[in-house]
Amino acid sequence: KQEVTQIPAALSVPEGENLVLNCSFTDSAIYNLQWFRQDPGKGLTSLLLIQSSQREQTSGRLNASLDKSSGRSTLYIAASQPGDSATYLCAVGKDFGNEKLTFGTGTRLTIIP
Amino acid sequence: DGGITQSPKYLFRKEGQNVTLSCEQNLNHDAMYWYRQDPGQGLRLIYYSQIVNDFQKGDIAEGYSVSREKKESFPLTVTSAQKNPTAFYLCASSIPLAHEQFFGPGTRLTVL
């Protein structure tokens, strides 16, 4: 059974710093990995999707990497801003044709002005 | 604007009552999903549907039911058989087999 872990559960950093969020998964046979952002009481916003054949994806100040063999992904946020404060979730898709995503419990990020 | 809408935003239910949560999308996506989110836990899949008139149980389907009569709509009924229904419910949709899921704003259900 796939298990997805995100450590730490919470992180606080001063504004302007670069930071890395971690996601690990136990079964490396994944189809893709998706990073989401969730603001309090809101739905999830898709940030980046990495296919299993890819090593990384970039969008603006965000860069997500994937290392299937070690079961790890990282989300790098450059030049953090207070508006980046949110909970970040990663989710892995099992295989082609299987629509299920397995979610981590998230990292709650606070950017200190 | 294209997107996913969920209603109501907040829902209160007495024990023993069935309630139905609405999910509508105008993204022309074939696949739709229902998740439950509890504090400190990841999202858990309740039901999903890859095409109209077809749906499959997820990991925690007991006490829930769904229908998929239209492509745009995937309502979730929380029945009285669900032992602990208080939670935040999220609906999502995706292009089949693409696995990139897009989420609605959620419905918070509280059982009184």
PDB file of C-alpha atoms in Angstrom:
ATOM      1  CA  LYS A   1       0.000   0.000   0.000  1.00  0.00           C
ATOM      2  CA  GLN A   2       1.363   3.378  -1.032  1.00  0.00           C
ATOM      3  CA  GLU A   3       2.152   5.741   1.837  1.00  0.00           C
ATOM      4  CA  VAL A   4       3.053   9.400   1.333  1.00  0.00           C
ATOM      5  CA  THR A   5       4.859  11.352   4.032  1.00  0.00           C
ATOM      6  CA  GLN A   6       5.554  15.064   4.305  1.00  0.00           C
ATOM      7  CA  ILE A   7       8.019  16.272   6.898  1.00  0.00           C
ATOM      8  CA  PRO A   8       7.993  18.665   8.659  1.00  0.00           C
ATOM      9  CA  ALA A   9       4.311  19.110   9.419  1.00  0.00           C
ATOM     10  CA  ALA A  10       4.880  22.839   9.920  1.00  0.00           C
ATOM     11  CA  LEU A  11       7.597  25.285   8.853  1.00  0.00           C
ATOM     12  CA  SER A  12       8.176  28.998   9.506  1.00  0.00           C
ATOM     13  CA  VAL A  13      10.705  31.046   7.555  1.00  0.00           C
ATOM     14  CA  PRO A  14      11.448  34.783   7.200  1.00  0.00           C
ATOM     15  CA  GLU A  15      10.240  36.554   4.089  1.00  0.00           C
ATOM     16  CA  GLY A  16      12.678  36.501   1.197  1.00  0.00           C
ATOM     17  CA  GLU A  17      14.291  33.176   2.015  1.00  0.00           C
ATOM     18  CA  ASN A  18      14.387  30.240  -0.351  1.00  0.00           C
ATOM     19  CA  LEU A  19      12.895  27.038   1.052  1.00  0.00           C
ATOM     20  CA  VAL A  20      12.362  23.374   0.279  1.00  0.00           C
ATOM     21  CA  LEU A  21       9.368  21.201   1.142  1.00  0.00           C
ATOM     22  CA  ASN A  22       9.778  17.441   1.160  1.00  0.00           C
ATOM     23  CA  CYS A  23       7.557  14.566   0.072  1.00  0.00           C
ATOM     24  CA  SER A  24       8.449  10.872   0.258  1.00  0.00           C
ATOM     25  CA  PHE A  25       6.540   7.819  -0.946  1.00  0.00           C
ATOM     26  CA  THR A  26       7.021   4.132  -0.250  1.00  0.00           C
ATOM     27  CA  ASP A  27       6.202   2.599  -3.657  1.00  0.00           C
ATOM     28  CA  SER A  28       8.328   3.937  -6.501  1.00  0.00           C
ATOM     29  CA  ALA A  29       5.956   2.543  -9.161  1.00  0.00           C
ATOM     30  CA  ILE A  30       4.116   5.811  -9.639  1.00  0.00           C
ATOM     31  CA  TYR A  31       2.532   7.393 -12.714  1.00  0.00           C
ATOM     32  CA  ASN A  32       2.961  11.000 -11.644  1.00  0.00           C
ATOM     33  CA  LEU A  33       3.193  13.321  -8.664  1.00  0.00           C
ATOM     34  CA  GLN A  34       1.190  16.473  -8.063  1.00  0.00           C
ATOM     35  CA  TRP A  35       1.841  19.370  -5.680  1.00  0.00           C
ATOM     36  CA  PHE A  36      -1.101  21.369  -4.329  1.00  0.00           C
ATOM     37  CA  ARG A  37      -1.594  24.438  -2.197  1.00  0.00           C
ATOM     38  CA  GLN A  38      -4.474  24.739   0.285  1.00  0.00           C
ATOM     39  CA  ASP A  39      -5.463  27.935   2.077  1.00  0.00           C
ATOM     40  CA  PRO A  40      -7.405  27.588   5.364  1.00  0.00           C
ATOM     41  CA  GLY A  41     -10.969  26.428   4.764  1.00  0.00           C
ATOM     42  CA  LYS A  42     -10.491  26.349   0.992  1.00  0.00           C
ATOM     43  CA  GLY A  43     -10.118  23.784  -1.743  1.00  0.00           C
ATOM     44  CA  LEU A  44      -6.844  22.644  -3.285  1.00  0.00           C
ATOM     45  CA  THR A  45      -5.040  24.589  -6.000  1.00  0.00           C
ATOM     46  CA  SER A  46      -2.861  22.559  -8.342  1.00  0.00           C
ATOM     47  CA  LEU A  47       0.686  23.958  -8.479  1.00  0.00           C
ATOM     48  CA  LEU A  48       2.777  21.491 -10.455  1.00  0.00           C
ATOM     49  CA  LEU A  49       2.356  18.055 -12.028  1.00  0.00           C
ATOM     50  CA  ILE A  50       5.408  15.863 -12.713  1.00  0.00           C
ATOM     51  CA  GLN A  51       5.061  12.792 -14.907  1.00  0.00           C
ATOM     52  CA  SER A  52       7.061   9.728 -13.864  1.00  0.00           C
ATOM     53  CA  SER A  53       9.377  10.167 -16.850  1.00  0.00           C
ATOM     54  CA  GLN A  54      10.250  13.731 -15.836  1.00  0.00           C
ATOM     55  CA  ARG A  55      12.820  14.951 -13.314  1.00  0.00           C
ATOM     56  CA  GLU A  56      11.397  18.392 -12.601  1.00  0.00           C
ATOM     57  CA  GLN A  57       8.802  21.017 -13.422  1.00  0.00           C
ATOM     58  CA  THR A  58       8.952  24.779 -12.970  1.00  0.00           C
ATOM     59  CA  SER A  59       6.311  27.475 -12.639  1.00  0.00           C
ATOM     60  CA  GLY A  60       7.422  30.964 -11.713  1.00  0.00           C
ATOM     61  CA  ARG A  61       9.160  30.859  -8.314  1.00  0.00           C
ATOM     62  CA  LEU A  62       8.247  27.193  -7.841  1.00  0.00           C
ATOM     63  CA  ASN A  63      10.329  24.206  -8.879  1.00  0.00           C
ATOM     64  CA  ALA A  64       9.360  20.607  -8.179  1.00  0.00           C
ATOM     65  CA  SER A  65      11.755  17.690  -8.576  1.00  0.00           C
ATOM     66  CA  LEU A  66      11.110  13.973  -8.656  1.00  0.00           C
ATOM     67  CA  ASP A  67      13.451  11.081  -7.851  1.00  0.00           C
ATOM     68  CA  LYS A  68      11.410   7.920  -8.342  1.00  0.00           C
ATOM     69  CA  SER A  69      14.151   5.504  -7.392  1.00  0.00           C
ATOM     70  CA  SER A  70      14.561   7.034  -3.944  1.00  0.00           C
ATOM     71  CA  GLY A  71      10.838   7.752  -3.538  1.00  0.00           C
ATOM     72  CA  ARG A  72      11.263  11.485  -3.052  1.00  0.00           C
ATOM     73  CA  SER A  73      10.031  14.787  -4.384  1.00  0.00           C
ATOM     74  CA  THR A  74      10.882  18.319  -3.333  1.00  0.00           C
ATOM     75  CA  LEU A  75       9.096  21.611  -3.877  1.00  0.00           C
ATOM     76  CA  TYR A  76      11.487  24.570  -3.981  1.00  0.00           C
ATOM     77  CA  ILE A  77      10.063  28.043  -3.394  1.00  0.00           C
ATOM     78  CA  ALA A  78      12.344  30.934  -4.266  1.00  0.00           C
ATOM     79  CA  ALA A  79      12.238  34.360  -2.615  1.00  0.00           C
ATOM     80  CA  SER A  80       9.350  33.501  -0.311  1.00  0.00           C
ATOM     81  CA  GLN A  81       6.535  36.012   0.266  1.00  0.00           C
ATOM     82  CA  PRO A  82       3.853  36.268   2.970  1.00  0.00           C
ATOM     83  CA  GLY A  83       1.290  35.268   0.330  1.00  0.00           C
ATOM     84  CA  ASP A  84       3.010  31.886   0.077  1.00  0.00           C
ATOM     85  CA  SER A  85       1.732  31.022   3.561  1.00  0.00           C
ATOM     86  CA  ALA A  86      -0.529  27.975   3.159  1.00  0.00           C
ATOM     87  CA  THR A  87      -0.540  24.204   3.514  1.00  0.00           C
ATOM     88  CA  TYR A  88       1.274  22.363   0.736  1.00  0.00           C
ATOM     89  CA  LEU A  89       0.200  18.837  -0.170  1.00  0.00           C
ATOM     90  CA  CYS A  90       1.765  16.290  -2.456  1.00  0.00           C
ATOM     91  CA  ALA A  91      -0.100  13.391  -4.049  1.00  0.00           C
ATOM     92  CA  VAL A  92       1.060  10.438  -6.144  1.00  0.00           C
ATOM     93  CA  GLY A  93      -0.819   8.700  -8.926  1.00  0.00           C
ATOM     94  CA  LYS A  94      -0.375   4.947  -8.972  1.00  0.00           C
ATOM     95  CA  ASP A  95      -0.315   3.862 -12.583  1.00  0.00           C
ATOM     96  CA  PHE A  96      -1.736   4.503 -16.012  1.00  0.00           C
ATOM     97  CA  GLY A  97      -5.470   3.927 -15.993  1.00  0.00           C
ATOM     98  CA  ASN A  98      -5.754   4.092 -12.211  1.00  0.00           C
ATOM     99  CA  GLU A  99      -7.337   7.369 -11.228  1.00  0.00           C
ATOM    100  CA  LYS A 100      -6.572   7.189  -7.540  1.00  0.00           C
ATOM    101  CA  LEU A 101      -4.258   9.705  -5.920  1.00  0.00           C
ATOM    102  CA  THR A 102      -2.623   9.043  -2.559  1.00  0.00           C
ATOM    103  CA  PHE A 103      -2.126  12.215  -0.539  1.00  0.00           C
ATOM    104  CA  GLY A 104       0.380  13.222   2.093  1.00  0.00           C
ATOM    105  CA  THR A 105      -0.809  15.063   5.198  1.00  0.00           C
ATOM    106  CA  GLY A 106       0.814  18.312   4.126  1.00  0.00           C
ATOM    107  CA  THR A 107       3.305  20.891   5.380  1.00  0.00           C
ATOM    108  CA  ARG A 108       1.859  24.078   6.875  1.00  0.00           C
ATOM    109  CA  LEU A 109       4.114  26.924   5.735  1.00  0.00           C
ATOM    110  CA  THR A 110       4.224  30.329   7.423  1.00  0.00           C
ATOM    111  CA  ILE A 111       6.252  33.164   5.896  1.00  0.00           C
ATOM    112  CA  ILE A 112       7.175  35.753   8.523  1.00  0.00           C
ATOM    113  CA  PRO A 113       7.139  39.361   7.211  1.00  0.00           C
TER     114      PRO A 113
ATOM    115  CA  ASP B   1     -15.307  31.194 -15.917  1.00  0.00           C
ATOM    116  CA  GLY B   2     -14.505  27.518 -16.049  1.00  0.00           C
ATOM    117  CA  GLY B   3     -14.313  25.688 -12.769  1.00  0.00           C
ATOM    118  CA  ILE B   4     -15.812  23.443 -10.145  1.00  0.00           C
ATOM    119  CA  THR B   5     -18.540  24.624  -7.801  1.00  0.00           C
ATOM    120  CA  GLN B   6     -19.685  22.982  -4.589  1.00  0.00           C
ATOM    121  CA  SER B   7     -22.730  23.857  -2.571  1.00  0.00           C
ATOM    122  CA  PRO B   8     -23.502  24.599   0.112  1.00  0.00           C
ATOM    123  CA  LYS B   9     -20.303  25.924   1.676  1.00  0.00           C
ATOM    124  CA  TYR B  10     -21.500  24.969   5.160  1.00  0.00           C
ATOM    125  CA  LEU B  11     -24.030  22.247   5.989  1.00  0.00           C
ATOM    126  CA  PHE B  12     -25.467  21.185   9.311  1.00  0.00           C
ATOM    127  CA  ARG B  13     -27.203  17.873   9.775  1.00  0.00           C
ATOM    128  CA  LYS B  14     -28.974  16.178  12.622  1.00  0.00           C
ATOM    129  CA  GLU B  15     -28.022  12.616  13.407  1.00  0.00           C
ATOM    130  CA  GLY B  16     -30.072  10.124  11.421  1.00  0.00           C
ATOM    131  CA  GLN B  17     -30.608  12.437   8.435  1.00  0.00           C
ATOM    132  CA  ASN B  18     -29.327  11.936   4.926  1.00  0.00           C
ATOM    133  CA  VAL B  19     -27.815  14.972   3.212  1.00  0.00           C
ATOM    134  CA  THR B  20     -26.691  15.573  -0.369  1.00  0.00           C
ATOM    135  CA  LEU B  21     -23.669  17.650  -1.327  1.00  0.00           C
ATOM    136  CA  SER B  22     -23.632  19.211  -4.763  1.00  0.00           C
ATOM    137  CA  CYS B  23     -20.664  19.264  -7.176  1.00  0.00           C
ATOM    138  CA  GLU B  24     -20.866  20.824 -10.648  1.00  0.00           C
ATOM    139  CA  GLN B  25     -18.109  21.407 -13.206  1.00  0.00           C
ATOM    140  CA  ASN B  26     -18.042  23.203 -16.548  1.00  0.00           C
ATOM    141  CA  LEU B  27     -14.535  22.101 -17.528  1.00  0.00           C
ATOM    142  CA  ASN B  28     -15.855  19.338 -19.796  1.00  0.00           C
ATOM    143  CA  HIS B  29     -13.927  16.803 -17.724  1.00  0.00           C
ATOM    144  CA  ASP B  30     -15.056  13.202 -17.869  1.00  0.00           C
ATOM    145  CA  ALA B  31     -13.716  12.073 -14.479  1.00  0.00           C
ATOM    146  CA  MET B  32     -14.959  13.341 -11.118  1.00  0.00           C
ATOM    147  CA  TYR B  33     -14.025  12.505  -7.520  1.00  0.00           C
ATOM    148  CA  TRP B  34     -15.165  12.951  -3.944  1.00  0.00           C
ATOM    149  CA  TYR B  35     -12.673  13.212  -1.078  1.00  0.00           C
ATOM    150  CA  ARG B  36     -13.003  13.622   2.635  1.00  0.00           C
ATOM    151  CA  GLN B  37     -10.499  15.667   4.663  1.00  0.00           C
ATOM    152  CA  ASP B  38     -10.158  15.415   8.438  1.00  0.00           C
ATOM    153  CA  PRO B  39      -7.826  17.520  10.600  1.00  0.00           C
ATOM    154  CA  GLY B  40      -4.260  16.200  10.542  1.00  0.00           C
ATOM    155  CA  GLN B  41      -5.039  13.631   7.861  1.00  0.00           C
ATOM    156  CA  GLY B  42      -4.523  13.526   4.146  1.00  0.00           C
ATOM    157  CA  LEU B  43      -7.403  13.484   1.710  1.00  0.00           C
ATOM    158  CA  ARG B  44      -9.178  10.136   1.439  1.00  0.00           C
ATOM    159  CA  LEU B  45     -11.061   9.049  -1.665  1.00  0.00           C
ATOM    160  CA  ILE B  46     -14.761   8.256  -1.202  1.00  0.00           C
ATOM    161  CA  TYR B  47     -16.010   7.623  -4.753  1.00  0.00           C
ATOM    162  CA  TYR B  48     -14.900   8.406  -8.274  1.00  0.00           C
ATOM    163  CA  SER B  49     -16.481   8.332 -11.703  1.00  0.00           C
ATOM    164  CA  GLN B  50     -14.622   8.125 -14.986  1.00  0.00           C
ATOM    165  CA  ILE B  51     -17.677   8.467 -17.207  1.00  0.00           C
ATOM    166  CA  VAL B  52     -21.389   9.194 -17.060  1.00  0.00           C
ATOM    167  CA  ASN B  53     -23.512   6.440 -15.476  1.00  0.00           C
ATOM    168  CA  ASP B  54     -20.460   4.707 -14.026  1.00  0.00           C
ATOM    169  CA  PHE B  55     -18.678   5.102 -10.680  1.00  0.00           C
ATOM    170  CA  GLN B  56     -16.369   3.142  -8.380  1.00  0.00           C
ATOM    171  CA  LYS B  57     -15.854   2.968  -4.644  1.00  0.00           C
ATOM    172  CA  GLY B  58     -12.794   4.583  -3.198  1.00  0.00           C
ATOM    173  CA  ASP B  59     -11.089   3.761   0.066  1.00  0.00           C
ATOM    174  CA  ILE B  60     -13.863   4.915   2.429  1.00  0.00           C
ATOM    175  CA  ALA B  61     -17.170   4.452   0.552  1.00  0.00           C
ATOM    176  CA  GLU B  62     -19.176   2.973   3.431  1.00  0.00           C
ATOM    177  CA  GLY B  63     -22.070   5.239   4.424  1.00  0.00           C
ATOM    178  CA  TYR B  64     -21.904   7.286   1.215  1.00  0.00           C
ATOM    179  CA  SER B  65     -23.651   7.075  -2.161  1.00  0.00           C
ATOM    180  CA  VAL B  66     -23.227   8.902  -5.477  1.00  0.00           C
ATOM    181  CA  SER B  67     -24.838   9.234  -8.879  1.00  0.00           C
ATOM    182  CA  ARG B  68     -23.504  10.391 -12.235  1.00  0.00           C
ATOM    183  CA  GLU B  69     -26.441  11.085 -14.531  1.00  0.00           C
ATOM    184  CA  LYS B  70     -24.816  14.071 -16.230  1.00  0.00           C
ATOM    185  CA  LYS B  71     -21.228  14.785 -17.175  1.00  0.00           C
ATOM    186  CA  GLU B  72     -21.306  18.077 -15.306  1.00  0.00           C
ATOM    187  CA  SER B  73     -22.706  16.810 -12.006  1.00  0.00           C
ATOM    188  CA  PHE B  74     -21.566  14.316  -9.348  1.00  0.00           C
ATOM    189  CA  PRO B  75     -23.651  14.663  -6.156  1.00  0.00           C
ATOM    190  CA  LEU B  76     -22.623  12.901  -2.957  1.00  0.00           C
ATOM    191  CA  THR B  77     -25.171  11.680  -0.405  1.00  0.00           C
ATOM    192  CA  VAL B  78     -24.004  11.197   3.152  1.00  0.00           C
ATOM    193  CA  THR B  79     -26.358   8.648   4.663  1.00  0.00           C
ATOM    194  CA  SER B  80     -27.271   7.973   8.272  1.00  0.00           C
ATOM    195  CA  ALA B  81     -25.086   4.859   8.044  1.00  0.00           C
ATOM    196  CA  GLN B  82     -21.953   7.022   8.008  1.00  0.00           C
ATOM    197  CA  LYS B  83     -20.763   6.854  11.618  1.00  0.00           C
ATOM    198  CA  ASN B  84     -18.613   9.970  11.709  1.00  0.00           C
ATOM    199  CA  PRO B  85     -19.689  12.313   8.918  1.00  0.00           C
ATOM    200  CA  THR B  86     -18.389  15.605  10.297  1.00  0.00           C
ATOM    201  CA  ALA B  87     -15.601  16.587   7.896  1.00  0.00           C
ATOM    202  CA  PHE B  88     -14.577  18.816   5.005  1.00  0.00           C
ATOM    203  CA  TYR B  89     -15.692  17.347   1.663  1.00  0.00           C
ATOM    204  CA  LEU B  90     -13.870  18.136  -1.552  1.00  0.00           C
ATOM    205  CA  CYS B  91     -14.929  17.434  -5.109  1.00  0.00           C
ATOM    206  CA  ALA B  92     -12.444  17.235  -7.984  1.00  0.00           C
ATOM    207  CA  SER B  93     -12.396  16.554 -11.701  1.00  0.00           C
ATOM    208  CA  SER B  94      -9.802  15.602 -14.304  1.00  0.00           C
ATOM    209  CA  ILE B  95      -9.314  14.579 -17.900  1.00  0.00           C
ATOM    210  CA  PRO B  96      -9.335  10.748 -17.812  1.00  0.00           C
ATOM    211  CA  LEU B  97      -5.950   9.108 -17.427  1.00  0.00           C
ATOM    212  CA  ALA B  98      -4.225  12.474 -17.136  1.00  0.00           C
ATOM    213  CA  HIS B  99      -4.316  12.310 -13.338  1.00  0.00           C
ATOM    214  CA  GLU B 100      -4.093  16.071 -12.941  1.00  0.00           C
ATOM    215  CA  GLN B 101      -6.975  16.834 -10.657  1.00  0.00           C
ATOM    216  CA  PHE B 102      -8.657  20.179 -10.099  1.00  0.00           C
ATOM    217  CA  PHE B 103     -10.625  20.878  -6.955  1.00  0.00           C
ATOM    218  CA  GLY B 104     -13.731  22.747  -5.894  1.00  0.00           C
ATOM    219  CA  PRO B 105     -13.904  25.042  -2.829  1.00  0.00           C
ATOM    220  CA  GLY B 106     -15.296  22.340  -0.508  1.00  0.00           C
ATOM    221  CA  THR B 107     -18.299  21.810   1.756  1.00  0.00           C
ATOM    222  CA  ARG B 108     -17.919  21.662   5.526  1.00  0.00           C
ATOM    223  CA  LEU B 109     -20.457  19.241   7.004  1.00  0.00           C
ATOM    224  CA  THR B 110     -21.207  19.293  10.711  1.00  0.00           C
ATOM    225  CA  VAL B 111     -23.432  16.744  12.415  1.00  0.00           C
ATOM    226  CA  LEU B 112     -25.267  18.164  15.414  1.00  0.00           C
TER     227      LEU B 112
END
